[in-house]
Amino acid sequence: MSDLSSLGKVKALAFDVFGTVVDWRGSISREAQQIGTALDIQRDWTQFADAWRDGYAPAMDQVRKGELPWMNIDSLHRLILDSIVEPFGLAGLDDAQRDHLNRAWHRLQPWADSLEGLTRLKRRFTLTTLSNGNFSLLTNMAKQAGLPWDCVISAELFGHYKPDPQTYQGTARLLDIAIDELMLVAAHPSDLRAARAQGCRTAYVIRPLEFGEGYPPYRYEADEFDLVAEDFNDLAAQLGL
Amino acid sequence: MSDLSSLGKVKALAFDVFGTVVDWRGSISREAQQIGTALDIQRDWTQFADAWRDGYAPAMDQVRKGELPWMNIDSLHRLILDSIVEPFGLAGLDDAQRDHLNRAWHRLQPWADSLEGLTRLKRRFTLTTLSNGNFSLLTNMAKQAGLPWDCVISAELFGHYKPDPQTYQGTARLLDIAIDELMLVAAHPSDLRAARAQGCRTAYVIRPLEFGEGYPPYRYEADEFDLVAEDFNDLAAQLGL
């Protein structure tokens, strides 16, 4: 915790989404399980979700390095999906079926505390997404899950993926606030560190089940982030809401 | 009315905001009246609102022609405000006071039917703004007035003002829908015609009081727009909601 007195300046909270607001692993494995059941395919569908997610950071890095042209997350998810259908027995899915499965990322379910915590936080702060997910994905997800954003901001608007500085700076610019009036809320220290380096305030929300039971927790220094919270209700309480 | 049978394809409604969703003239003149009362200045404050709005289209045209660099609406509103304070007796306002007055555009009040109509329309459609107002203006306005957008889209995201084609095409692209799955809802035939030329569906909502009592209505052809509605509740009813 550092310099708590100046947190009163914070006007907007920008939320990482995958893992922080929604449970991608549980949601994706449940949708894949349904397909598996329908097609009588036996696999470990949490492994399928993990394999899909494992391709995510490397694919964004290829975009960042110029090895791939700018592609949004729907397109990157589809590239990865096409590369893992074979070992999971799903190679028989046609284009429309793959597209539907790909859009499971638009239908991710929130963590149990997300809706209540966001509703509390919305009383005082402007709430936005700041996600690498594309604009339509985030908009569709919010509509489906009832996430009460004041606006939707995606890395797609900047043509840069987090943790590129353009994403944090661009969010403050669109909201017309100073960078230290913006707090990033995320379950991933790497994202928070990049935001802090740009001057954002930071709230680390620990999501111990993002990668399943027994996954080792992230390491972080005691004074690295302005706030550390167990969930969104805890974050709201720490911010006096 | 034309080709009503294909309106079933529409997935998202994009709303013009100034005049269509909110009553800028009444809202601005009320805020100016309060300042006038406090400073004991007697003027016709609806004329002040009209003078401010009169500078709007020419200022955007200067940006479009490259006579001004890209500037968002907050900046253009401030340029215009600074040019009209003198005749309205407000030249004594300092920078902070002018900034506060400039942000009256973030605090515009909805027409009486707007909230109920939008809430009905939201049941079936994705609702977004498509306004020349900047992103923070639209976000602040929605939070203040309780406008239930699914997302906020501004011309600022495209670096082009309506009626430039990039705004309508860019909205469909961000929402990842075909251009004919997007319906523009606006109180201004010129905006609707530009959207229609790009392939959007169109709904003309008549706002006879936008410019005050007795202002001559816009002319339009009987089959120019897909729908013509008296207000948002009428629009919802015509769309079966």
GROMACS .gro file of C-alpha atoms in nm:
model
  482
    1MET     CA    1   0.000   0.000   0.000
    2SER     CA    2   0.142   0.340  -0.086
    3ASP     CA    3   0.026   0.697  -0.068
    4LEU     CA    4  -0.331   0.607   0.023
    5SER     CA    5  -0.422   0.967   0.097
    6SER     CA    6  -0.413   1.054  -0.272
    7LEU     CA    7  -0.658   0.779  -0.372
    8GLY     CA    8  -0.930   1.039  -0.322
    9LYS     CA    9  -0.830   1.179  -0.661
   10VAL     CA   10  -0.935   0.860  -0.840
   11LYS     CA   11  -1.232   0.923  -1.072
   12ALA     CA   12  -1.248   0.611  -1.285
   13LEU     CA   13  -1.179   0.241  -1.240
   14ALA     CA   14  -1.064   0.047  -1.546
   15PHE     CA   15  -1.111  -0.328  -1.518
   16ASP     CA   16  -0.915  -0.604  -1.673
   17VAL     CA   17  -1.183  -0.856  -1.771
   18PHE     CA   18  -1.064  -1.212  -1.846
   19GLY     CA   19  -0.992  -1.367  -1.506
   20THR     CA   20  -1.057  -1.045  -1.314
   21VAL     CA   21  -1.430  -0.997  -1.380
   22VAL     CA   22  -1.524  -1.326  -1.547
   23ASP     CA   23  -1.424  -1.689  -1.500
   24TRP     CA   24  -1.300  -1.778  -1.847
   25ARG     CA   25  -1.176  -2.123  -1.746
   26GLY     CA   26  -1.500  -2.243  -1.594
   27SER     CA   27  -1.711  -2.087  -1.869
   28ILE     CA   28  -1.508  -2.222  -2.162
   29SER     CA   29  -1.477  -2.571  -2.014
   30ARG     CA   30  -1.855  -2.587  -1.952
   31GLU     CA   31  -1.934  -2.490  -2.314
   32ALA     CA   32  -1.677  -2.740  -2.446
   33GLN     CA   33  -1.816  -3.008  -2.216
   34GLN     CA   34  -2.163  -2.954  -2.366
   35ILE     CA   35  -2.024  -3.004  -2.715
   36GLY     CA   36  -1.830  -3.308  -2.599
   37THR     CA   37  -2.143  -3.460  -2.447
   38ALA     CA   38  -2.346  -3.391  -2.762
   39LEU     CA   39  -2.080  -3.549  -2.984
   40ASP     CA   40  -1.990  -3.826  -2.737
   41ILE     CA   41  -1.628  -3.711  -2.710
   42GLN     CA   42  -1.447  -3.777  -2.381
   43ARG     CA   43  -1.175  -3.527  -2.294
   44ASP     CA   44  -1.059  -3.316  -1.999
   45TRP     CA   45  -1.235  -2.995  -2.100
   46THR     CA   46  -1.053  -2.780  -1.846
   47GLN     CA   47  -0.736  -2.884  -2.030
   48PHE     CA   48  -0.907  -2.767  -2.349
   49ALA     CA   49  -0.980  -2.427  -2.190
   50ASP     CA   50  -0.620  -2.405  -2.067
   51ALA     CA   51  -0.482  -2.500  -2.409
   52TRP     CA   52  -0.695  -2.231  -2.573
   53ARG     CA   53  -0.585  -1.969  -2.320
   54ASP     CA   54  -0.219  -2.080  -2.349
   55GLY     CA   55  -0.217  -1.961  -2.708
   56TYR     CA   56  -0.341  -1.615  -2.615
   57ALA     CA   57  -0.031  -1.432  -2.490
   58PRO     CA   58   0.197  -1.571  -2.764
   59ALA     CA   59  -0.057  -1.472  -3.033
   60MET     CA   60  -0.074  -1.114  -2.898
   61ASP     CA   61   0.305  -1.106  -2.889
   62GLN     CA   62   0.313  -1.198  -3.258
   63VAL     CA   63   0.087  -0.900  -3.327
   64ARG     CA   64   0.302  -0.677  -3.107
   65LYS     CA   65   0.619  -0.781  -3.294
   66GLY     CA   66   0.456  -0.738  -3.634
   67GLU     CA   67   0.472  -1.110  -3.714
   68LEU     CA   68   0.096  -1.096  -3.752
   69PRO     CA   69  -0.100  -0.793  -3.877
   70TRP     CA   70  -0.332  -0.624  -3.626
   71MET     CA   71  -0.596  -0.883  -3.546
   72ASN     CA   72  -0.862  -0.858  -3.280
   73ILE     CA   73  -0.907  -1.119  -3.009
   74ASP     CA   74  -1.195  -1.292  -3.187
   75SER     CA   75  -0.959  -1.354  -3.479
   76LEU     CA   76  -0.670  -1.463  -3.255
   77HIS     CA   77  -0.900  -1.693  -3.057
   78ARG     CA   78  -1.013  -1.852  -3.381
   79LEU     CA   79  -0.654  -1.909  -3.500
   80ILE     CA   80  -0.575  -2.079  -3.170
   81LEU     CA   81  -0.898  -2.281  -3.172
   82ASP     CA   82  -0.823  -2.411  -3.521
   83SER     CA   83  -0.481  -2.524  -3.396
   84ILE     CA   84  -0.619  -2.728  -3.101
   85VAL     CA   85  -0.936  -2.891  -3.237
   86GLU     CA   86  -0.746  -3.201  -3.355
   87PRO     CA   87  -0.611  -3.331  -3.021
   88PHE     CA   88  -0.944  -3.262  -2.852
   89GLY     CA   89  -1.143  -3.456  -3.110
   90LEU     CA   90  -1.320  -3.148  -3.246
   91ALA     CA   91  -1.170  -3.138  -3.596
   92GLY     CA   92  -1.512  -3.234  -3.736
   93LEU     CA   93  -1.668  -2.901  -3.632
   94ASP     CA   94  -1.754  -2.698  -3.939
   95ASP     CA   95  -1.694  -2.326  -3.979
   96ALA     CA   96  -2.026  -2.218  -3.826
   97GLN     CA   97  -1.981  -2.452  -3.530
   98ARG     CA   98  -1.628  -2.325  -3.472
   99ASP     CA   99  -1.752  -1.967  -3.493
  100HIS     CA  100  -2.019  -2.040  -3.234
  101LEU     CA  101  -1.764  -2.203  -3.002
  102ASN     CA  102  -1.525  -1.912  -3.059
  103ARG     CA  103  -1.795  -1.678  -2.935
  104ALA     CA  104  -1.806  -1.863  -2.605
  105TRP     CA  105  -1.560  -1.587  -2.507
  106HIS     CA  106  -1.850  -1.341  -2.551
  107ARG     CA  107  -2.056  -1.548  -2.305
  108LEU     CA  108  -1.814  -1.578  -2.013
  109GLN     CA  109  -1.977  -1.580  -1.669
  110PRO     CA  110  -1.882  -1.333  -1.393
  111TRP     CA  111  -1.728  -1.437  -1.063
  112ALA     CA  112  -1.988  -1.457  -0.784
  113ASP     CA  113  -1.901  -1.114  -0.639
  114SER     CA  114  -1.861  -0.925  -0.968
  115LEU     CA  115  -2.210  -0.785  -1.023
  116GLU     CA  116  -2.268  -0.676  -0.665
  117GLY     CA  117  -1.920  -0.530  -0.628
  118LEU     CA  118  -1.937  -0.338  -0.957
  119THR     CA  119  -2.280  -0.201  -0.868
  120ARG     CA  120  -2.140  -0.069  -0.539
  121LEU     CA  121  -1.830   0.079  -0.705
  122LYS     CA  122  -2.043   0.244  -0.976
  123ARG     CA  123  -2.201   0.472  -0.714
  124ARG     CA  124  -1.885   0.679  -0.695
  125PHE     CA  125  -1.662   0.589  -0.988
  126THR     CA  126  -1.688   0.576  -1.364
  127LEU     CA  127  -1.647   0.208  -1.448
  128THR     CA  128  -1.492   0.096  -1.775
  129THR     CA  129  -1.339  -0.218  -1.913
  130LEU     CA  130  -0.976  -0.203  -2.021
  131SER     CA  131  -0.933  -0.540  -2.183
  132ASN     CA  132  -0.751  -0.693  -2.474
  133GLY     CA  133  -1.086  -0.843  -2.571
  134ASN     CA  134  -1.235  -0.675  -2.874
  135PHE     CA  135  -1.506  -0.410  -2.846
  136SER     CA  136  -1.791  -0.632  -2.965
  137LEU     CA  137  -1.682  -0.918  -2.740
  138LEU     CA  138  -1.684  -0.689  -2.435
  139THR     CA  139  -2.015  -0.529  -2.534
  140ASN     CA  140  -2.184  -0.864  -2.594
  141MET     CA  141  -2.044  -1.005  -2.269
  142ALA     CA  142  -2.170  -0.708  -2.068
  143LYS     CA  143  -2.518  -0.735  -2.219
  144GLN     CA  144  -2.536  -1.109  -2.160
  145ALA     CA  145  -2.398  -1.104  -1.805
  146GLY     CA  146  -2.548  -0.771  -1.695
  147LEU     CA  147  -2.213  -0.607  -1.619
  148PRO     CA  148  -2.293  -0.244  -1.534
  149TRP     CA  149  -2.012  -0.061  -1.719
  150ASP     CA  150  -2.045   0.310  -1.780
  151CYS     CA  151  -1.858   0.257  -2.105
  152VAL     CA  152  -1.661  -0.012  -2.287
  153ILE     CA  153  -1.295   0.045  -2.370
  154SER     CA  154  -1.091  -0.216  -2.555
  155ALA     CA  155  -0.729  -0.238  -2.662
  156GLU     CA  156  -0.881  -0.255  -3.011
  157LEU     CA  157  -0.954   0.119  -2.991
  158PHE     CA  158  -0.582   0.190  -2.964
  159GLY     CA  159  -0.443  -0.074  -3.201
  160HIS     CA  160  -0.220  -0.188  -2.914
  161TYR     CA  161  -0.254  -0.471  -2.666
  162LYS     CA  162  -0.189  -0.441  -2.296
  163PRO     CA  163   0.067  -0.407  -2.146
  164ASP     CA  164   0.161  -0.151  -2.415
  165PRO     CA  165   0.157   0.202  -2.263
  166GLN     CA  166  -0.084   0.329  -2.531
  167THR     CA  167  -0.368   0.132  -2.369
  168TYR     CA  168  -0.344   0.293  -2.023
  169GLN     CA  169  -0.267   0.639  -2.159
  170GLY     CA  170  -0.542   0.607  -2.418
  171THR     CA  171  -0.799   0.516  -2.156
  172ALA     CA  172  -0.719   0.824  -1.948
  173ARG     CA  173  -0.729   1.037  -2.263
  174LEU     CA  174  -1.071   0.905  -2.373
  175LEU     CA  175  -1.210   0.961  -2.023
  176ASP     CA  176  -1.044   1.305  -2.017
  177ILE     CA  177  -0.883   1.248  -1.678
  178ALA     CA  178  -0.524   1.264  -1.556
  179ILE     CA  179  -0.340   0.932  -1.552
  180ASP     CA  180  -0.332   0.930  -1.169
  181GLU     CA  181  -0.710   0.976  -1.161
  182LEU     CA  182  -0.737   0.633  -1.326
  183MET     CA  183  -0.709   0.311  -1.124
  184LEU     CA  184  -0.653  -0.021  -1.298
  185VAL     CA  185  -0.824  -0.316  -1.130
  186ALA     CA  186  -0.672  -0.648  -1.232
  187ALA     CA  187  -0.596  -0.999  -1.113
  188HIS     CA  188  -0.257  -0.997  -1.286
  189PRO     CA  189   0.047  -0.821  -1.137
  190SER     CA  190   0.211  -0.782  -1.480
  191ASP     CA  191  -0.081  -0.572  -1.605
  192LEU     CA  192  -0.083  -0.365  -1.286
  193ARG     CA  193   0.293  -0.304  -1.303
  194ALA     CA  194   0.264  -0.175  -1.659
  195ALA     CA  195  -0.023   0.055  -1.555
  196ARG     CA  196   0.172   0.179  -1.253
  197ALA     CA  197   0.472   0.257  -1.473
  198GLN     CA  198   0.244   0.492  -1.669
  199GLY     CA  199   0.123   0.664  -1.352
  200CYS     CA  200  -0.205   0.482  -1.291
  201ARG     CA  201  -0.323   0.387  -0.945
  202THR     CA  202  -0.356   0.011  -0.903
  203ALA     CA  203  -0.582  -0.238  -0.726
  204TYR     CA  204  -0.482  -0.603  -0.726
  205VAL     CA  205  -0.782  -0.832  -0.689
  206ILE     CA  206  -0.670  -1.184  -0.611
  207ARG     CA  207  -0.853  -1.452  -0.809
  208PRO     CA  208  -0.702  -1.775  -0.674
  209LEU     CA  209  -0.923  -1.998  -0.889
  210GLU     CA  210  -0.856  -1.835  -1.227
  211PHE     CA  211  -0.634  -2.126  -1.330
  212GLY     CA  212  -0.798  -2.382  -1.101
  213GLU     CA  213  -0.730  -2.528  -0.757
  214GLY     CA  214  -0.370  -2.546  -0.642
  215TYR     CA  215  -0.233  -2.302  -0.899
  216PRO     CA  216   0.058  -2.113  -0.738
  217PRO     CA  217  -0.028  -1.754  -0.641
  218TYR     CA  218   0.147  -1.460  -0.806
  219ARG     CA  219   0.430  -1.301  -0.610
  220TYR     CA  220   0.424  -0.931  -0.542
  221GLU     CA  221   0.588  -0.684  -0.308
  222ALA     CA  222   0.395  -0.552  -0.008
  223ASP     CA  223   0.397  -0.192  -0.134
  224GLU     CA  224   0.367  -0.259  -0.508
  225PHE     CA  225  -0.002  -0.177  -0.547
  226ASP     CA  226  -0.225   0.086  -0.389
  227LEU     CA  227  -0.482  -0.172  -0.286
  228VAL     CA  228  -0.497  -0.549  -0.260
  229ALA     CA  229  -0.846  -0.698  -0.237
  230GLU     CA  230  -0.998  -1.043  -0.203
  231ASP     CA  231  -1.285  -0.964  -0.440
  232PHE     CA  232  -1.489  -0.668  -0.572
  233ASN     CA  233  -1.695  -0.635  -0.254
  234ASP     CA  234  -1.375  -0.613  -0.052
  235LEU     CA  235  -1.246  -0.352  -0.298
  236ALA     CA  236  -1.568  -0.152  -0.258
  237ALA     CA  237  -1.539  -0.171   0.121
  238GLN     CA  238  -1.175  -0.055   0.112
  239LEU     CA  239  -1.283   0.240  -0.103
  240GLY     CA  240  -1.553   0.328   0.150
  241LEU     CA  241  -1.852   0.203  -0.050
  242MET     CA  242  -4.119   0.324  -4.518
  243SER     CA  243  -3.929   0.070  -4.725
  244ASP     CA  244  -3.850  -0.296  -4.709
  245LEU     CA  245  -3.986  -0.341  -4.356
  246SER     CA  246  -3.960  -0.718  -4.376
  247SER     CA  247  -3.581  -0.700  -4.354
  248LEU     CA  248  -3.582  -0.494  -4.034
  249GLY     CA  249  -3.574  -0.826  -3.850
  250LYS     CA  250  -3.201  -0.838  -3.932
  251VAL     CA  251  -3.129  -0.528  -3.722
  252LYS     CA  252  -2.912  -0.613  -3.421
  253ALA     CA  253  -2.799  -0.274  -3.293
  254LEU     CA  254  -2.946   0.074  -3.269
  255ALA     CA  255  -2.702   0.366  -3.283
  256PHE     CA  256  -2.842   0.690  -3.144
  257ASP     CA  257  -2.763   1.041  -3.236
  258VAL     CA  258  -2.761   1.221  -2.899
  259PHE     CA  259  -2.785   1.604  -2.911
  260GLY     CA  260  -3.148   1.678  -2.987
  261THR     CA  261  -3.242   1.313  -3.039
  262VAL     CA  262  -3.191   1.177  -2.685
  263VAL     CA  263  -3.135   1.496  -2.485
  264ASP     CA  264  -3.279   1.848  -2.494
  265TRP     CA  265  -2.963   2.058  -2.536
  266ARG     CA  266  -3.152   2.385  -2.581
  267GLY     CA  267  -3.355   2.362  -2.262
  268SER     CA  268  -3.061   2.226  -2.060
  269ILE     CA  269  -2.807   2.486  -2.175
  270SER     CA  270  -3.047   2.777  -2.136
  271ARG     CA  271  -3.136   2.666  -1.781
  272GLU     CA  272  -2.768   2.649  -1.677
  273ALA     CA  273  -2.698   2.987  -1.837
  274GLN     CA  274  -3.005   3.134  -1.668
  275GLN     CA  275  -2.870   3.023  -1.330
  276ILE     CA  276  -2.539   3.198  -1.398
  277GLY     CA  277  -2.726   3.506  -1.520
  278THR     CA  278  -2.936   3.514  -1.204
  279ALA     CA  279  -2.630   3.475  -0.982
  280LEU     CA  280  -2.445   3.755  -1.163
  281ASP     CA  281  -2.756   3.973  -1.212
  282ILE     CA  282  -2.723   3.966  -1.591
  283GLN     CA  283  -3.044   3.992  -1.795
  284ARG     CA  284  -3.037   3.819  -2.132
  285ASP     CA  285  -3.248   3.581  -2.341
  286TRP     CA  286  -3.071   3.260  -2.243
  287THR     CA  287  -3.239   3.049  -2.511
  288GLN     CA  288  -3.072   3.285  -2.758
  289PHE     CA  289  -2.746   3.211  -2.580
  290ALA     CA  290  -2.805   2.836  -2.621
  291ASP     CA  291  -2.890   2.888  -2.988
  292ALA     CA  292  -2.581   3.105  -3.046
  293TRP     CA  293  -2.361   2.838  -2.890
  294ARG     CA  294  -2.519   2.565  -3.100
  295ASP     CA  295  -2.499   2.779  -3.415
  296GLY     CA  296  -2.120   2.763  -3.395
  297TYR     CA  297  -2.117   2.385  -3.382
  298ALA     CA  298  -2.161   2.273  -3.743
  299PRO     CA  299  -1.924   2.541  -3.885
  300ALA     CA  300  -1.658   2.442  -3.629
  301MET     CA  301  -1.683   2.075  -3.726
  302ASP     CA  302  -1.663   2.176  -4.090
  303GLN     CA  303  -1.338   2.360  -4.019
  304VAL     CA  304  -1.200   2.036  -3.871
  305ARG     CA  305  -1.331   1.838  -4.169
  306LYS     CA  306  -1.160   2.074  -4.415
  307GLY     CA  307  -0.834   2.073  -4.220
  308GLU     CA  308  -0.865   2.443  -4.126
  309LEU     CA  309  -0.852   2.328  -3.764
  310PRO     CA  310  -0.658   2.025  -3.639
  311TRP     CA  311  -0.864   1.737  -3.500
  312MET     CA  312  -1.034   1.877  -3.191
  313ASN     CA  313  -1.300   1.709  -2.984
  314ILE     CA  314  -1.637   1.865  -2.912
  315ASP     CA  315  -1.537   1.987  -2.566
  316SER     CA  316  -1.260   2.187  -2.732
  317LEU     CA  317  -1.486   2.314  -3.011
  318HIS     CA  318  -1.758   2.408  -2.762
  319ARG     CA  319  -1.501   2.606  -2.565
  320LEU     CA  320  -1.379   2.792  -2.874
  321ILE     CA  321  -1.738   2.888  -2.954
  322LEU     CA  322  -1.817   2.980  -2.593
  323ASP     CA  323  -1.517   3.211  -2.578
  324SER     CA  324  -1.646   3.383  -2.894
  325ILE     CA  325  -1.995   3.454  -2.752
  326VAL     CA  326  -1.934   3.547  -2.387
  327GLU     CA  327  -1.898   3.919  -2.471
  328PRO     CA  328  -2.246   3.991  -2.617
  329PHE     CA  329  -2.409   3.786  -2.341
  330GLY     CA  330  -2.234   3.973  -2.062
  331LEU     CA  331  -2.026   3.673  -1.953
  332ALA     CA  332  -1.680   3.800  -2.047
  333GLY     CA  333  -1.597   3.825  -1.677
  334LEU     CA  334  -1.611   3.447  -1.630
  335ASP     CA  335  -1.264   3.312  -1.553
  336ASP     CA  336  -1.113   2.998  -1.702
  337ALA     CA  337  -1.251   2.762  -1.437
  338GLN     CA  338  -1.599   2.914  -1.463
  339ARG     CA  339  -1.594   2.886  -1.841
  340ASP     CA  340  -1.478   2.525  -1.812
  341HIS     CA  341  -1.766   2.447  -1.578
  342LEU     CA  342  -2.017   2.610  -1.812
  343ASN     CA  343  -1.860   2.428  -2.108
  344ARG     CA  344  -1.929   2.102  -1.929
  345ALA     CA  345  -2.300   2.183  -1.920
  346TRP     CA  346  -2.297   1.975  -2.241
  347HIS     CA  347  -2.203   1.675  -2.022
  348ARG     CA  348  -2.511   1.742  -1.808
  349LEU     CA  349  -2.782   1.764  -2.074
  350GLN     CA  350  -3.122   1.629  -1.969
  351PRO     CA  351  -3.308   1.357  -2.164
  352TRP     CA  352  -3.642   1.413  -2.334
  353ALA     CA  353  -3.933   1.284  -2.121
  354ASP     CA  354  -3.964   0.956  -2.315
  355SER     CA  355  -3.593   0.879  -2.354
  356LEU     CA  356  -3.521   0.662  -2.049
  357GLU     CA  357  -3.837   0.452  -2.076
  358GLY     CA  358  -3.805   0.409  -2.450
  359LEU     CA  359  -3.437   0.312  -2.436
  360THR     CA  360  -3.505   0.063  -2.158
  361ARG     CA  361  -3.770  -0.103  -2.375
  362LEU     CA  362  -3.547  -0.105  -2.684
  363LYS     CA  363  -3.256  -0.249  -2.485
  364ARG     CA  364  -3.448  -0.572  -2.432
  365ARG     CA  365  -3.385  -0.677  -2.791
  366PHE     CA  366  -3.117  -0.453  -2.936
  367THR     CA  367  -2.764  -0.350  -2.853
  368LEU     CA  368  -2.789   0.023  -2.784
  369THR     CA  369  -2.499   0.255  -2.853
  370THR     CA  370  -2.448   0.624  -2.897
  371LEU     CA  371  -2.317   0.745  -3.231
  372SER     CA  372  -2.258   1.110  -3.160
  373ASN     CA  373  -2.012   1.379  -3.251
  374GLY     CA  374  -1.987   1.444  -2.878
  375ASN     CA  375  -1.659   1.323  -2.735
  376PHE     CA  376  -1.626   0.995  -2.550
  377SER     CA  377  -1.597   1.147  -2.202
  378LEU     CA  378  -1.889   1.383  -2.265
  379LEU     CA  379  -2.112   1.092  -2.368
  380THR     CA  380  -1.993   0.875  -2.079
  381ASN     CA  381  -2.046   1.149  -1.821
  382MET     CA  382  -2.387   1.237  -1.966
  383ALA     CA  383  -2.501   0.874  -1.953
  384LYS     CA  384  -2.387   0.836  -1.592
  385GLN     CA  385  -2.554   1.160  -1.486
  386ALA     CA  386  -2.883   1.103  -1.672
  387GLY     CA  387  -2.901   0.725  -1.632
  388LEU     CA  388  -2.902   0.652  -2.005
  389PRO     CA  389  -2.883   0.272  -2.036
  390TRP     CA  390  -2.635   0.234  -2.325
  391ASP     CA  391  -2.470  -0.103  -2.381
  392CYS     CA  392  -2.162   0.086  -2.498
  393VAL     CA  393  -2.054   0.438  -2.587
  394ILE     CA  394  -1.933   0.514  -2.941
  395SER     CA  395  -1.819   0.862  -3.039
  396ALA     CA  396  -1.698   1.015  -3.364
  397GLU     CA  397  -1.380   1.078  -3.162
  398LEU     CA  398  -1.296   0.707  -3.194
  399PHE     CA  399  -1.275   0.744  -3.571
  400GLY     CA  400  -1.117   1.089  -3.599
  401HIS     CA  401  -1.409   1.183  -3.824
  402TYR     CA  402  -1.730   1.369  -3.754
  403LYS     CA  403  -2.071   1.265  -3.879
  404PRO     CA  404  -2.186   1.270  -4.152
  405ASP     CA  405  -1.849   1.132  -4.271
  406PRO     CA  406  -1.890   0.766  -4.381
  407GLN     CA  407  -1.614   0.650  -4.144
  408THR     CA  408  -1.845   0.704  -3.847
  409TYR     CA  409  -2.127   0.474  -3.963
  410GLN     CA  410  -1.890   0.213  -4.107
  411GLY     CA  411  -1.670   0.231  -3.798
  412THR     CA  412  -1.966   0.170  -3.568
  413ALA     CA  413  -2.068  -0.144  -3.756
  414ARG     CA  414  -1.706  -0.261  -3.755
  415LEU     CA  415  -1.663  -0.211  -3.378
  416LEU     CA  416  -1.990  -0.395  -3.312
  417ASP     CA  417  -1.885  -0.665  -3.562
  418ILE     CA  418  -2.213  -0.653  -3.750
  419ALA     CA  419  -2.302  -0.594  -4.114
  420ILE     CA  420  -2.388  -0.236  -4.204
  421ASP     CA  421  -2.754  -0.331  -4.268
  422GLU     CA  422  -2.775  -0.485  -3.920
  423LEU     CA  423  -2.719  -0.134  -3.780
  424MET     CA  424  -3.004   0.118  -3.752
  425LEU     CA  425  -2.931   0.485  -3.694
  426VAL     CA  426  -3.190   0.663  -3.479
  427ALA     CA  427  -3.178   1.038  -3.521
  428ALA     CA  428  -3.389   1.353  -3.519
  429HIS     CA  429  -3.201   1.496  -3.819
  430PRO     CA  430  -3.271   1.383  -4.177
  431SER     CA  431  -2.920   1.485  -4.293
  432ASP     CA  432  -2.760   1.239  -4.050
  433LEU     CA  433  -3.005   0.965  -4.151
  434ARG     CA  434  -2.944   1.022  -4.521
  435ALA     CA  435  -2.569   0.987  -4.474
  436ALA     CA  436  -2.621   0.665  -4.278
  437ARG     CA  437  -2.859   0.530  -4.540
  438ALA     CA  438  -2.606   0.603  -4.814
  439GLN     CA  439  -2.367   0.371  -4.628
  440GLY     CA  440  -2.627   0.094  -4.607
  441CYS     CA  441  -2.761   0.150  -4.254
  442ARG     CA  442  -3.126   0.114  -4.167
  443THR     CA  443  -3.279   0.438  -4.043
  444ALA     CA  444  -3.535   0.556  -3.789
  445TYR     CA  445  -3.635   0.922  -3.790
  446VAL     CA  446  -3.758   1.035  -3.449
  447ILE     CA  447  -3.928   1.373  -3.476
  448ARG     CA  448  -3.829   1.616  -3.201
  449PRO     CA  449  -4.042   1.924  -3.282
  450LEU     CA  450  -3.917   2.119  -2.980
  451GLU     CA  451  -3.543   2.076  -3.037
  452PHE     CA  452  -3.514   2.437  -3.157
  453GLY     CA  453  -3.818   2.566  -2.968
  454GLU     CA  454  -4.183   2.629  -3.045
  455GLY     CA  455  -4.274   2.721  -3.401
  456TYR     CA  456  -3.948   2.604  -3.558
  457PRO     CA  457  -4.027   2.474  -3.907
  458PRO     CA  458  -4.021   2.093  -3.934
  459TYR     CA  459  -3.766   1.916  -4.154
  460ARG     CA  460  -3.885   1.802  -4.495
  461TYR     CA  461  -3.842   1.441  -4.596
  462GLU     CA  462  -3.984   1.200  -4.852
  463ALA     CA  463  -4.244   0.945  -4.745
  464ASP     CA  464  -4.018   0.648  -4.824
  465GLU     CA  465  -3.686   0.797  -4.722
  466PHE     CA  466  -3.649   0.624  -4.386
  467ASP     CA  467  -3.738   0.276  -4.265
  468LEU     CA  468  -3.930   0.411  -3.968
  469VAL     CA  469  -4.066   0.748  -3.859
  470ALA     CA  470  -4.155   0.776  -3.490
  471GLU     CA  471  -4.296   1.040  -3.259
  472ASP     CA  472  -4.067   0.944  -2.972
  473PHE     CA  473  -3.870   0.647  -2.836
  474ASN     CA  474  -4.177   0.474  -2.694
  475ASP     CA  475  -4.342   0.495  -3.035
  476LEU     CA  476  -4.022   0.356  -3.189
  477ALA     CA  477  -4.023   0.068  -2.941
  478ALA     CA  478  -4.388  -0.005  -3.019
  479GLN     CA  479  -4.321  -0.003  -3.394
  480LEU     CA  480  -4.038  -0.250  -3.338
  481GLY     CA  481  -4.272  -0.476  -3.140
  482LEU     CA  482  -4.137  -0.395  -2.794
   0.00000   0.00000   0.00000
